Coordinates of C-alpha atoms in Angstrom, one line a residue:
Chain A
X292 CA 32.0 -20.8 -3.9
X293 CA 29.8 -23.8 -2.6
X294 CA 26.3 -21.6 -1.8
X295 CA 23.4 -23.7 0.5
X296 CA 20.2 -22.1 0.4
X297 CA 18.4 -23.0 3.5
X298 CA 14.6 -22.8 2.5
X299 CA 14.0 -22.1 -0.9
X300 CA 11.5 -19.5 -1.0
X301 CA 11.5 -15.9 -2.1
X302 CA 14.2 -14.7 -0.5
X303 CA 16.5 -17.5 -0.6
X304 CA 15.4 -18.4 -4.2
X305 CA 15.7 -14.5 -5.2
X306 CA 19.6 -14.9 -3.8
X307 CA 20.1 -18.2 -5.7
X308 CA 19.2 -16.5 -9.0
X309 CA 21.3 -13.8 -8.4
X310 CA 24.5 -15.8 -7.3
X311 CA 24.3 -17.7 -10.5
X312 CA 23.7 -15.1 -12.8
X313 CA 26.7 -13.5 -11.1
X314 CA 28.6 -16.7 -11.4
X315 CA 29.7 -16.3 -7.4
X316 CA 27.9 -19.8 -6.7
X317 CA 29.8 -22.7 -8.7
X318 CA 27.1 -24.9 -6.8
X319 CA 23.8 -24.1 -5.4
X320 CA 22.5 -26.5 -2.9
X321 CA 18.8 -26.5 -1.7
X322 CA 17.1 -27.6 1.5
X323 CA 13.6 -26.9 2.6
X324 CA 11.3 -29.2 5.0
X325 CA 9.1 -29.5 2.8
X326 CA 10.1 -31.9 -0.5
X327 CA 7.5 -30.6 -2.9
X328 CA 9.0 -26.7 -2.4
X329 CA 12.4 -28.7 -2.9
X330 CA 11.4 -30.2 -6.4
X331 CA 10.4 -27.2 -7.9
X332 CA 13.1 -25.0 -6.5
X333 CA 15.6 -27.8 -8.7
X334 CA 12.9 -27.5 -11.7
X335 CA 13.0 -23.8 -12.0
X336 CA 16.6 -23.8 -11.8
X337 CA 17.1 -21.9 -8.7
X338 CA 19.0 -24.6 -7.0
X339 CA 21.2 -27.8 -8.6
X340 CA 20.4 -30.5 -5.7
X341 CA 19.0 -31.3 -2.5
X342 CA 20.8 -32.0 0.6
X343 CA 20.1 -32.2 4.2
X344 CA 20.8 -29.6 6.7
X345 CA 24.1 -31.0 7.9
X346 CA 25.3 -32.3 4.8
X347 CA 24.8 -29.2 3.4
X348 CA 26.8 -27.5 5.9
X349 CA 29.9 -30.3 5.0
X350 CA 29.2 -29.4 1.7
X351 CA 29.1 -25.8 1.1
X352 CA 31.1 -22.6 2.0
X353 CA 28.2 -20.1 2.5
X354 CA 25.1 -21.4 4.3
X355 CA 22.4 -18.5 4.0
X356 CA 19.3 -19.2 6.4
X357 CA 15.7 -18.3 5.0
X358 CA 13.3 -19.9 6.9
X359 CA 10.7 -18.2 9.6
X360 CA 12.4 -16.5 12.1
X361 CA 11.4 -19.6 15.0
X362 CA 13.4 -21.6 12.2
X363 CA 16.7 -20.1 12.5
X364 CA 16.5 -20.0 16.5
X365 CA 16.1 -23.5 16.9
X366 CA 18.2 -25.0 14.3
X367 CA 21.3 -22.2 15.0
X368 CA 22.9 -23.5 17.8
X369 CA 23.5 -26.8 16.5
X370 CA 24.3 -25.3 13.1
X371 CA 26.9 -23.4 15.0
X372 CA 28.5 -26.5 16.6
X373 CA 29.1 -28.5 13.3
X374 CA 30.6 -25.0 11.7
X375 CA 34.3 -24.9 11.3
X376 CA 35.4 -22.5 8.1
X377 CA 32.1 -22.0 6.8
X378 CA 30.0 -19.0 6.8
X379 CA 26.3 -18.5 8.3
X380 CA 24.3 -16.2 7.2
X381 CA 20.9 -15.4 9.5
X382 CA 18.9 -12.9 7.2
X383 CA 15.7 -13.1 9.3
X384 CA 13.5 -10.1 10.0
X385 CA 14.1 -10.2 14.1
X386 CA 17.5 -10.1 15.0
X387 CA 17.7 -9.9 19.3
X388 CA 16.3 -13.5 20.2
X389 CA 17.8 -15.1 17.7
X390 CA 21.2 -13.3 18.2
X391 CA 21.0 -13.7 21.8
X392 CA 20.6 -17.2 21.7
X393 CA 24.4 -17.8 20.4
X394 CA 26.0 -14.8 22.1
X395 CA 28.7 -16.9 23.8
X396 CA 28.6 -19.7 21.0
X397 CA 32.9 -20.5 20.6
X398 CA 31.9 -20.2 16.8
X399 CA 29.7 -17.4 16.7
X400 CA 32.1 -15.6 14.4
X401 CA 31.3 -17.8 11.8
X402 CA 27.8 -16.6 11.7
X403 CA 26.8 -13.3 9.8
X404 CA 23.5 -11.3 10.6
X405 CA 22.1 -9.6 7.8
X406 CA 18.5 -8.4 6.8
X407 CA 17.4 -7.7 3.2
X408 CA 14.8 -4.8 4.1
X409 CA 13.6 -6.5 0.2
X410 CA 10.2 -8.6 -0.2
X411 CA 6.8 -9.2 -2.0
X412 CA 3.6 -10.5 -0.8
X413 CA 4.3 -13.5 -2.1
X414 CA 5.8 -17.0 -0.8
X415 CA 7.7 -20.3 -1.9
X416 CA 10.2 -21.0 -5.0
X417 CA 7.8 -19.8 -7.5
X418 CA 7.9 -16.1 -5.6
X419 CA 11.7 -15.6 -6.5
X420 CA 12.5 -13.3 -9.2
X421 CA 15.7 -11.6 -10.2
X422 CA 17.0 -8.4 -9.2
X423 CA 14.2 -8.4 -6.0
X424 CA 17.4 -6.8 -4.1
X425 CA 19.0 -3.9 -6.3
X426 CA 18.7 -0.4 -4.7
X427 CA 17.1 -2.1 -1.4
X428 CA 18.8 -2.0 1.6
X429 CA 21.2 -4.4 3.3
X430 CA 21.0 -4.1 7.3
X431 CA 23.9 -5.5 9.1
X432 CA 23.4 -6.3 12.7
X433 CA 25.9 -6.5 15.1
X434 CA 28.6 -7.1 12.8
X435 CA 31.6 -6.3 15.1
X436 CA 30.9 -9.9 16.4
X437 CA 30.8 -12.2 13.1
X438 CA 34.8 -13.1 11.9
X439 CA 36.4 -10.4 9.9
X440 CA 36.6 -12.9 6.8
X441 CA 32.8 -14.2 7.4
X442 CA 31.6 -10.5 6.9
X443 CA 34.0 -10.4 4.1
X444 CA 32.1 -13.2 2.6
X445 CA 28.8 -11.5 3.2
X446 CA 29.9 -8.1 2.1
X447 CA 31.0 -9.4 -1.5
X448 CA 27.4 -10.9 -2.0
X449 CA 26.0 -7.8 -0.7
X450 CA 27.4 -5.8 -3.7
X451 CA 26.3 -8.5 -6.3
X452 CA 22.7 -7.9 -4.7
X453 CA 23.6 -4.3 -5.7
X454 CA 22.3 -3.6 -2.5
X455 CA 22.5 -0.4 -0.4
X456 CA 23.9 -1.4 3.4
X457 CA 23.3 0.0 7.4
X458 CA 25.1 -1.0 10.4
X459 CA 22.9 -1.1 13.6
X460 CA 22.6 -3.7 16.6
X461 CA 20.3 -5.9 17.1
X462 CA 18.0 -3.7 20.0
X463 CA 17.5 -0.9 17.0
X464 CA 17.2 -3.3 14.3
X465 CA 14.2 -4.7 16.2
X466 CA 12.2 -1.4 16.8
X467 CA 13.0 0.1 13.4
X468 CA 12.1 -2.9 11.3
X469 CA 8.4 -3.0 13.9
X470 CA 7.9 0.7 12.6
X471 CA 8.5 0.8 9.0
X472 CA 7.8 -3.2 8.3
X473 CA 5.6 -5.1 10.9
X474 CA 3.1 -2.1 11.7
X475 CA 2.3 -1.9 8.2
X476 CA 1.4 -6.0 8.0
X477 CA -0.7 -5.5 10.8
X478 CA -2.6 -2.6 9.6
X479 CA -3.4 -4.6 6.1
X480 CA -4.4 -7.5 7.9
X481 CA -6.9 -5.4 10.0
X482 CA -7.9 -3.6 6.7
X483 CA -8.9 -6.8 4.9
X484 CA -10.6 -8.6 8.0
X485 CA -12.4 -5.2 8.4
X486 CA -13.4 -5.4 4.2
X487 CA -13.8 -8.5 4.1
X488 CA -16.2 -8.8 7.1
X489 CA -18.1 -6.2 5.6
X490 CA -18.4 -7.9 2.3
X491 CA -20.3 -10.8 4.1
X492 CA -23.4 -8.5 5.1
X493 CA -23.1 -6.1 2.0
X494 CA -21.7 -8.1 -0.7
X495 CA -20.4 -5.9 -4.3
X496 CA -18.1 -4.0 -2.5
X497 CA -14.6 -4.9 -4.3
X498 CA -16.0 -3.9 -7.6
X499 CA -14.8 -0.7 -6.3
X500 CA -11.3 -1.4 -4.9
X501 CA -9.1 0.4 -6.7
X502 CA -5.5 1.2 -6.8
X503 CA -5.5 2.8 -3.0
X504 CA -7.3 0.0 -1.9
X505 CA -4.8 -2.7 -3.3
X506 CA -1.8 -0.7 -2.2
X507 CA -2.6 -0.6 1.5
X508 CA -4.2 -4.1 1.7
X509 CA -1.9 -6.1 -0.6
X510 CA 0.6 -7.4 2.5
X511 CA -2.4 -9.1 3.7
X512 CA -1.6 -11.8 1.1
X513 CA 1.4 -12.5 3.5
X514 CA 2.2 -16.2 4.8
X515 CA 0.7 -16.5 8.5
X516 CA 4.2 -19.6 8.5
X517 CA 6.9 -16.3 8.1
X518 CA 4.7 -13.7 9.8
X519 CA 3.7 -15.3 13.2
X520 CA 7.1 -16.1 14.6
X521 CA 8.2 -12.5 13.7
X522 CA 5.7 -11.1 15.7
X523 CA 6.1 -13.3 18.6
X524 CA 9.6 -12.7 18.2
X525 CA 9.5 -9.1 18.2
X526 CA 6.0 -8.9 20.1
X527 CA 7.0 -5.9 22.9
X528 CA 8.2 -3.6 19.6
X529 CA 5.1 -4.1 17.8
X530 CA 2.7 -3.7 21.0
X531 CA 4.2 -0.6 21.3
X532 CA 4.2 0.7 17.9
X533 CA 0.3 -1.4 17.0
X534 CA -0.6 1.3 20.7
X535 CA 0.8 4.3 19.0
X536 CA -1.1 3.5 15.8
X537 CA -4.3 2.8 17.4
X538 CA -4.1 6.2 19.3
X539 CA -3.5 7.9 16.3
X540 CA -6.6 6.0 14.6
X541 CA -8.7 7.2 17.4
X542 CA -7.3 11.0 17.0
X543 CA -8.5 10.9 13.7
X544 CA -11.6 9.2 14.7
X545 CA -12.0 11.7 17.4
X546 CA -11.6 15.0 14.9
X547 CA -14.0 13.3 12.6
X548 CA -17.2 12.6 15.2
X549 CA -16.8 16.7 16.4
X550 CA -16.8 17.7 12.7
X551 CA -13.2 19.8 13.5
X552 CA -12.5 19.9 9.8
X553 CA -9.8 22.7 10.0
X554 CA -7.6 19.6 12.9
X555 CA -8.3 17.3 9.9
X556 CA -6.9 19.0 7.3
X557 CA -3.7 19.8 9.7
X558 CA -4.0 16.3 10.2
X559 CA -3.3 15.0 7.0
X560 CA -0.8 17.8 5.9
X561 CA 1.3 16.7 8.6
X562 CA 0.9 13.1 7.4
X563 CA 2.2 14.7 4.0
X564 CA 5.7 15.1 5.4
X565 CA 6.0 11.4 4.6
X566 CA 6.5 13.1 0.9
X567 CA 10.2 14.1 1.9
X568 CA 10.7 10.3 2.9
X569 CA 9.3 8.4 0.6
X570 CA 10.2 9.6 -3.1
Chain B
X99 CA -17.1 17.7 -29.3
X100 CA -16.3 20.6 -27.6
X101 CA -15.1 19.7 -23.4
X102 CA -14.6 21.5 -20.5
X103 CA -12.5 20.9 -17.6
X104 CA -13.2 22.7 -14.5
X105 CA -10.1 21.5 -12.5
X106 CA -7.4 20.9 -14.7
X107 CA -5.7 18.0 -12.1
X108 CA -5.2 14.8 -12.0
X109 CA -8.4 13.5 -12.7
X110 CA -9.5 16.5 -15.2
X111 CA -6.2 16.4 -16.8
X112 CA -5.9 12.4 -17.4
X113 CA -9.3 12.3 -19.3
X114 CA -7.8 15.7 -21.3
X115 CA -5.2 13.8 -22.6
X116 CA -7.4 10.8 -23.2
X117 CA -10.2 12.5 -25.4
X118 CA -7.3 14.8 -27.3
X119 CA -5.8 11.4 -28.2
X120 CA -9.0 9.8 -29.2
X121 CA -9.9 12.7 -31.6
X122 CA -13.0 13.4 -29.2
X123 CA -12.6 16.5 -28.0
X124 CA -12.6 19.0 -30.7
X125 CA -11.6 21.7 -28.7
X126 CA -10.5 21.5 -25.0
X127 CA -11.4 24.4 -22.6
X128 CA -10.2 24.3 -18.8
X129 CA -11.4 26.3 -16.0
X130 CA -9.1 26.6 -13.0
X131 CA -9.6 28.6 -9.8
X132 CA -5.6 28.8 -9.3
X133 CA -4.3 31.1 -12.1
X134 CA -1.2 28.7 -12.0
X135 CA -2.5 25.5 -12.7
X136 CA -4.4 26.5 -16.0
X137 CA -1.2 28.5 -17.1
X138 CA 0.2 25.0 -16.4
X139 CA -2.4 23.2 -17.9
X140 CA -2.4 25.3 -20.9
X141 CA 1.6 25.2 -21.1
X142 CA 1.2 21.3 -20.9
X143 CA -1.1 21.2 -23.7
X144 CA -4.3 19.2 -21.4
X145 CA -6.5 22.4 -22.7
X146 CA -6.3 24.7 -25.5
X147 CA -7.9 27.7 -23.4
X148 CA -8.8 29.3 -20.1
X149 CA -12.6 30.5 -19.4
X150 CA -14.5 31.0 -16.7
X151 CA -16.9 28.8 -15.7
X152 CA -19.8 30.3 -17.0
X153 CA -17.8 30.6 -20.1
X154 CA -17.3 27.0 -20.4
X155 CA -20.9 26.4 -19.5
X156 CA -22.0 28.7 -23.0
X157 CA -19.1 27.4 -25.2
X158 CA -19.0 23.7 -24.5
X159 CA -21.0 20.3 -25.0
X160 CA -19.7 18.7 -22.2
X161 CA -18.7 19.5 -18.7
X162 CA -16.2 17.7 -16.4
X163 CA -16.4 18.7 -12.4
X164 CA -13.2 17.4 -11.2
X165 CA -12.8 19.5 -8.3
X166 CA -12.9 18.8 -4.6
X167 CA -16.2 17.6 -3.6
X168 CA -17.3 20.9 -1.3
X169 CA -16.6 22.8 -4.6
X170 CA -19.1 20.4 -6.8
X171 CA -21.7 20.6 -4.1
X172 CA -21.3 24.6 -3.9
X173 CA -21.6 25.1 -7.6
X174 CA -23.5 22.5 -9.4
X175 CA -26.9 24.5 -8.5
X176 CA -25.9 27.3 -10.4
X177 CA -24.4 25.0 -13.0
X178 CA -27.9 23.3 -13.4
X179 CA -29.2 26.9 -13.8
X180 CA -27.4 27.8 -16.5
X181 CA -27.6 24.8 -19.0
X182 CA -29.4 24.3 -21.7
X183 CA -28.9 21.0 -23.5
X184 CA -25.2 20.4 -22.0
X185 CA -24.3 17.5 -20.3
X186 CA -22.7 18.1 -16.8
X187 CA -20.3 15.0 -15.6
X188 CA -19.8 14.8 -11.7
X189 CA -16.6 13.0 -11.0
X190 CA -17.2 13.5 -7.4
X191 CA -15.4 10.6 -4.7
X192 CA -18.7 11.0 -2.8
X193 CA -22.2 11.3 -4.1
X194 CA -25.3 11.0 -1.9
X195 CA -25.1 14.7 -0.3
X196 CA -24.4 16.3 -4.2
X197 CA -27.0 14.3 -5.4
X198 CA -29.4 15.4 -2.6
X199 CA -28.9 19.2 -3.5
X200 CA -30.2 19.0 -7.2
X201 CA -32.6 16.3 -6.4
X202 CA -35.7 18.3 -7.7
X203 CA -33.8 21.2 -10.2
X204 CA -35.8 21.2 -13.1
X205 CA -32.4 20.0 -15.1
X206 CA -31.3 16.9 -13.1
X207 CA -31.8 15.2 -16.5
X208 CA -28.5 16.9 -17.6
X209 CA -26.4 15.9 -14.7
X210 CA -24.5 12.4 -15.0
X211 CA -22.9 11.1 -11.7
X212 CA -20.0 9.3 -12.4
X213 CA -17.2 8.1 -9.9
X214 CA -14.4 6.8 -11.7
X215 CA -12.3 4.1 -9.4
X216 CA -9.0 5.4 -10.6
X217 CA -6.2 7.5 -9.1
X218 CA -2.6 8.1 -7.9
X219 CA -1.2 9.9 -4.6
X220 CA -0.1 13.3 -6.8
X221 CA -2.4 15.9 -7.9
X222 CA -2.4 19.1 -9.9
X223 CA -2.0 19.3 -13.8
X224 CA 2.0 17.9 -13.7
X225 CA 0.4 14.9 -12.1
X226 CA -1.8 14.2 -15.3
X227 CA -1.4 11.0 -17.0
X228 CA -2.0 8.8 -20.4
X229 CA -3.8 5.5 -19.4
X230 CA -4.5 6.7 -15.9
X231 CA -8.3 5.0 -16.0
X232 CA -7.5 1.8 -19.0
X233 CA -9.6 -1.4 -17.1
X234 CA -10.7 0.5 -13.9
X235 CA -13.8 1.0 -12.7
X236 CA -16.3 3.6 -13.4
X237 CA -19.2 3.7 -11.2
X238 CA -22.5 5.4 -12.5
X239 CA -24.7 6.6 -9.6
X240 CA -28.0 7.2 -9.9
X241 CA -28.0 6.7 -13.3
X242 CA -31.7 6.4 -14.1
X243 CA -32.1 10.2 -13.1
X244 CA -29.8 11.5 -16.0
X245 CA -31.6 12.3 -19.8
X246 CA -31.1 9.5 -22.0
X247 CA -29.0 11.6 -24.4
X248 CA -26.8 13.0 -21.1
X249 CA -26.2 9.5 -19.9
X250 CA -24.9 7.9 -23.8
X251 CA -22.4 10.9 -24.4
X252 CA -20.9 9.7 -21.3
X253 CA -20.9 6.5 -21.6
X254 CA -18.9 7.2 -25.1
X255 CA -16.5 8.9 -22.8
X256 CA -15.6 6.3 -20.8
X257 CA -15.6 3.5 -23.6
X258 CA -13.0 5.8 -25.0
X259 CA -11.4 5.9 -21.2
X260 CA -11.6 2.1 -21.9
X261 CA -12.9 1.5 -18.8
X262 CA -15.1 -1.3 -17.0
X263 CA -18.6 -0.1 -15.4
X264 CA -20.8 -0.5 -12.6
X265 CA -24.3 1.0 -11.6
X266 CA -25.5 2.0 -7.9
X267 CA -27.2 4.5 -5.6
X268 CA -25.9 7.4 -4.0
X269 CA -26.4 5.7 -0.9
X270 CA -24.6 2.1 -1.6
X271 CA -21.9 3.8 -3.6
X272 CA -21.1 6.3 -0.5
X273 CA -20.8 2.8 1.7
X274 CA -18.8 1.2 -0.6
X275 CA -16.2 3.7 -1.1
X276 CA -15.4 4.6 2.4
X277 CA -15.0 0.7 2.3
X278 CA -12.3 0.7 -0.6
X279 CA -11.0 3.8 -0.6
X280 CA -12.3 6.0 2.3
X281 CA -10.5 3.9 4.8
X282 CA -7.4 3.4 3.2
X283 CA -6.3 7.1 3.1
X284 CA -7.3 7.0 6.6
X285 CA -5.5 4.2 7.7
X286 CA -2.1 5.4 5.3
X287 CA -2.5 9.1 7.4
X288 CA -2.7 7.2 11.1
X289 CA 0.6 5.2 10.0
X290 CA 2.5 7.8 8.8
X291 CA 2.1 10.2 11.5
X292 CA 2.8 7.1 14.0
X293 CA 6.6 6.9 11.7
X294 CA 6.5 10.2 11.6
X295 CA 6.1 10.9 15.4
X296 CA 8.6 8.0 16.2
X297 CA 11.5 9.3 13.4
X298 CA 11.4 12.6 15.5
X299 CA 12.7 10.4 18.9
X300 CA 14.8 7.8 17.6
X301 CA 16.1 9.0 14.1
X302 CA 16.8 6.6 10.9
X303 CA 13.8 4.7 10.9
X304 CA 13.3 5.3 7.2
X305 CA 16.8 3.9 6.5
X306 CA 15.0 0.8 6.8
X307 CA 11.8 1.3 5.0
X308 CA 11.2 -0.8 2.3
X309 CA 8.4 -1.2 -0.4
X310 CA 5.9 -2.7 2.0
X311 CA 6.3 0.4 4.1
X312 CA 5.9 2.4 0.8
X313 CA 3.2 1.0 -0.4
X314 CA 0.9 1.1 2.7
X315 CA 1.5 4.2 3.1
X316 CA 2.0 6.2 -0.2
X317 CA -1.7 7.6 0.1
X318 CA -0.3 10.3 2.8
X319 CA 1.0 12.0 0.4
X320 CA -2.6 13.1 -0.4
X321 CA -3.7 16.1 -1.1
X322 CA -5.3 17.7 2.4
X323 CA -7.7 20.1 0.3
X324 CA -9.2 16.8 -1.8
X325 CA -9.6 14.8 1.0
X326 CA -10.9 16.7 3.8
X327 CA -14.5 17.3 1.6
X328 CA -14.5 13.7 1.4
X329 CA -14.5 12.9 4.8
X330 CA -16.6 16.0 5.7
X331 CA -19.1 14.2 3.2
X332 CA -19.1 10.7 4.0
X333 CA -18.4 11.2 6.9
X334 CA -21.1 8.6 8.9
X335 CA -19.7 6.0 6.6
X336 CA -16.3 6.3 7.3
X337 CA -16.4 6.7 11.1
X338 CA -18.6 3.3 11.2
X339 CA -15.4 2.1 8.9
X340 CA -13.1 3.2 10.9
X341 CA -15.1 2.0 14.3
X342 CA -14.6 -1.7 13.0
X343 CA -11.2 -0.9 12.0
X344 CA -9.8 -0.1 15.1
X345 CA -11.9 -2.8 16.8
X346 CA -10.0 -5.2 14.4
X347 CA -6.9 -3.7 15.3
X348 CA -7.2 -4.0 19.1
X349 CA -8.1 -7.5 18.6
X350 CA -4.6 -8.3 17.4
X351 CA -3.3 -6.5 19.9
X352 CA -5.4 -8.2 22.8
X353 CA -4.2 -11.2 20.7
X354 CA -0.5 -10.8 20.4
X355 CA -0.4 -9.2 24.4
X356 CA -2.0 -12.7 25.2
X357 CA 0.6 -14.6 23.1
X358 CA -2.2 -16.4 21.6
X359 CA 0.3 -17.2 18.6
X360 CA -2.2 -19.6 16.9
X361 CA -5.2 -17.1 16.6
X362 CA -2.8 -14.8 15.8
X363 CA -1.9 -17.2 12.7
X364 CA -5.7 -18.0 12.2
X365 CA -6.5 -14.2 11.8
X366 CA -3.6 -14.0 9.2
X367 CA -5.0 -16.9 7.1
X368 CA -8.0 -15.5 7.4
X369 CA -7.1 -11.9 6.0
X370 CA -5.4 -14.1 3.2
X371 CA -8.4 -14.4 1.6
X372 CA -8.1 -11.3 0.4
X373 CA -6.3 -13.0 -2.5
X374 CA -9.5 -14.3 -4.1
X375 CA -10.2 -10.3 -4.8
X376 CA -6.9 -8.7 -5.4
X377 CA -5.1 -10.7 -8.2

């Protein structure tokens, strides 16, 4: 199988290195706007040439699409129209503008949606690493309207990503992925802008950042190039959530500034319940 | 060298294990308010023996309080009291109002105030680790009011911890953790109980959770009876923390609900450089 990796950064590079390990892709093809991510991609071994978007599409069986999210919705459409066999995968982190766009496509079977709920902090070809997939899961969305053999296709490198799967449509994808995924890039961006702020007048202050610290602060490393289209993409789910969020800030804030120590406690017990979730 | 542990938890029980290993501790004696954890403790091997506080106190050289922080402040006047030429370690997350309350007692010299910058979400004796404090930060506070001999037997302790340190006030150190520590829990509490609250409505959300999820907010899974001293303690700093963190917070959201998509990217390059501190 023929295998074009359409931006070669973590998540398409992470993909390549599985596919070869696995010896599904007999050829990996790279493309990526920008030549110098290109390059190394081909140095490190993570894909065998270069091609344009189209001839890549000639070229190859499986066409997986990691770029941002305003990426995929603008070069879809005509990605669509030069598809005949070949299969598409979108594995963007937004899935209802970009689906909507090629709703009534005549090829939009070809195309498979598909999110990776897999990732690191990091960016670019140097950010791919084997095995980033195993144990996470594989969100399918709206699968009922990709081509039986497409999802086929997708399924089989699903389970060579040892990954887990879901089914949902694109309308839950959206506000599940802006609770447990987008929030939590917006609270560490706040969290660093609100240390780092602080840092200015007080200077020292990250001699003490520990573990806690790092943990809740480390998606603030995340590329503003990937992260900005998501959230305008998504932008009503994460308003919504981001409201939520801030009203439970100001609960605690609230509990706090009257000294009710005994709602506190309650307070974070309840937040303990996230104990049975995450293990 | 003959240690006690009053609080045979995480904290108490990671630097057990640490000075057994090291040949430091000659004999190890824990002192537990909950019957089960020092039966635990015992069973586990972190101490050899139960006493009672004032036990300890007689029998030992050295004395670790790692307890909540509204237990430190209730019994290190007594403690102070009792000793003679022991040294008394306060592992305390906060520091300025303990400090305060033995200000003048005549044996402030015995008292070292140490904060070390280590830690996981678990606690109790099972949650006890090797390694737990290897290149973290300890933070000495106050230093210059401990005896000479007081301050050196500790500062063996944590070379043996193999740990980095740091010197401040009571006042600069209470600042600087509701900075780097303080805040996270908060902000980890706020985002589970917004998940939380959501899951309850909609269902499956955690399907989709993934490690950035995880990791922003493993520190829910805090212990309520650790934390809620904390906050009771520091708590000035942390509301004026958490003032500028929601402020932050509805700045993206005045941001995104504008769809001003390039500030929005400006304020995540900006919480980027975040990457200079965290490696």
């Amino acid at each position: 199988m023929k295998v074009a990796i359409v931006g070669v950064g973590l998540i398409g590079g992470s993909i390549a290195i599985t596919l070869r390990e696995k010896k599904v892709a007999t050829r990996l093809v790279g493309v990526d706007k920008s030549e110098h991510n290109l390059k190394k991609a081909i140095q490190l071994g993570l894909v065998d040439e270069g091609m344009t978007i189209d001839e890549a599409v000639d070229h190859c069986d499986v066409i997986f699409l990691t770029i941002p999210v305003d990426a995929i919705l603008t070069i879809l459409p005509p990605l669509l129209d030069r598809v005949t066999n070949q299969v598409i995968v979108d594995m963007g982190s937004t899935k209802e503008r970009i689906l909507a766009r090629v709703t009534n496509h005549p090829q939009r079977g070809r195309l498979v949606a598909a999110h990776p709920m897999a990732g690191t902090e990091y960016s670019g070809p140097e950010a791919a690493v084997a095995n980033l997939f195993k144990g996470k899961m594989m969100v399918y969305v709206d699968a009922m309207d990709s081509d039986e053999d497409a999802f086929e296709t997708m399924e089989a490198v699903t389970e060579h990503l040892e990954m887990r799967t879901t089914f949902m449509n694109a309308q839950e994808h959206d506000v599940h992925t802006a609770y447990v995924s987008h929030i939590s890039h917006i609270t560490s961006f706040a969290l660093a802008l609100t240390v780092l702020e602080k840092e200015k007048s007080q200077g020292r202050i990250f001699e003490l950042a520990g573990s806690g610290f790092e943990s809740t602060v480390r998606l603030a490393k995340s590329s503003p190039d990937m992260w900005t289209p998501i959230f305008r993409q998504n932008r009503e789910n994460v308003l919504e959530v981001l409201q939520e969020h801030i009203k439970q800030l100001q609960h605690i804030q609230e509990v706090l500034d009257n000294e009710n120590y005994d709602a506190f406690y309650k307070l974070i017990k309840k937040s303990n319940k996230i104990r049975k979730i995450l293990k």
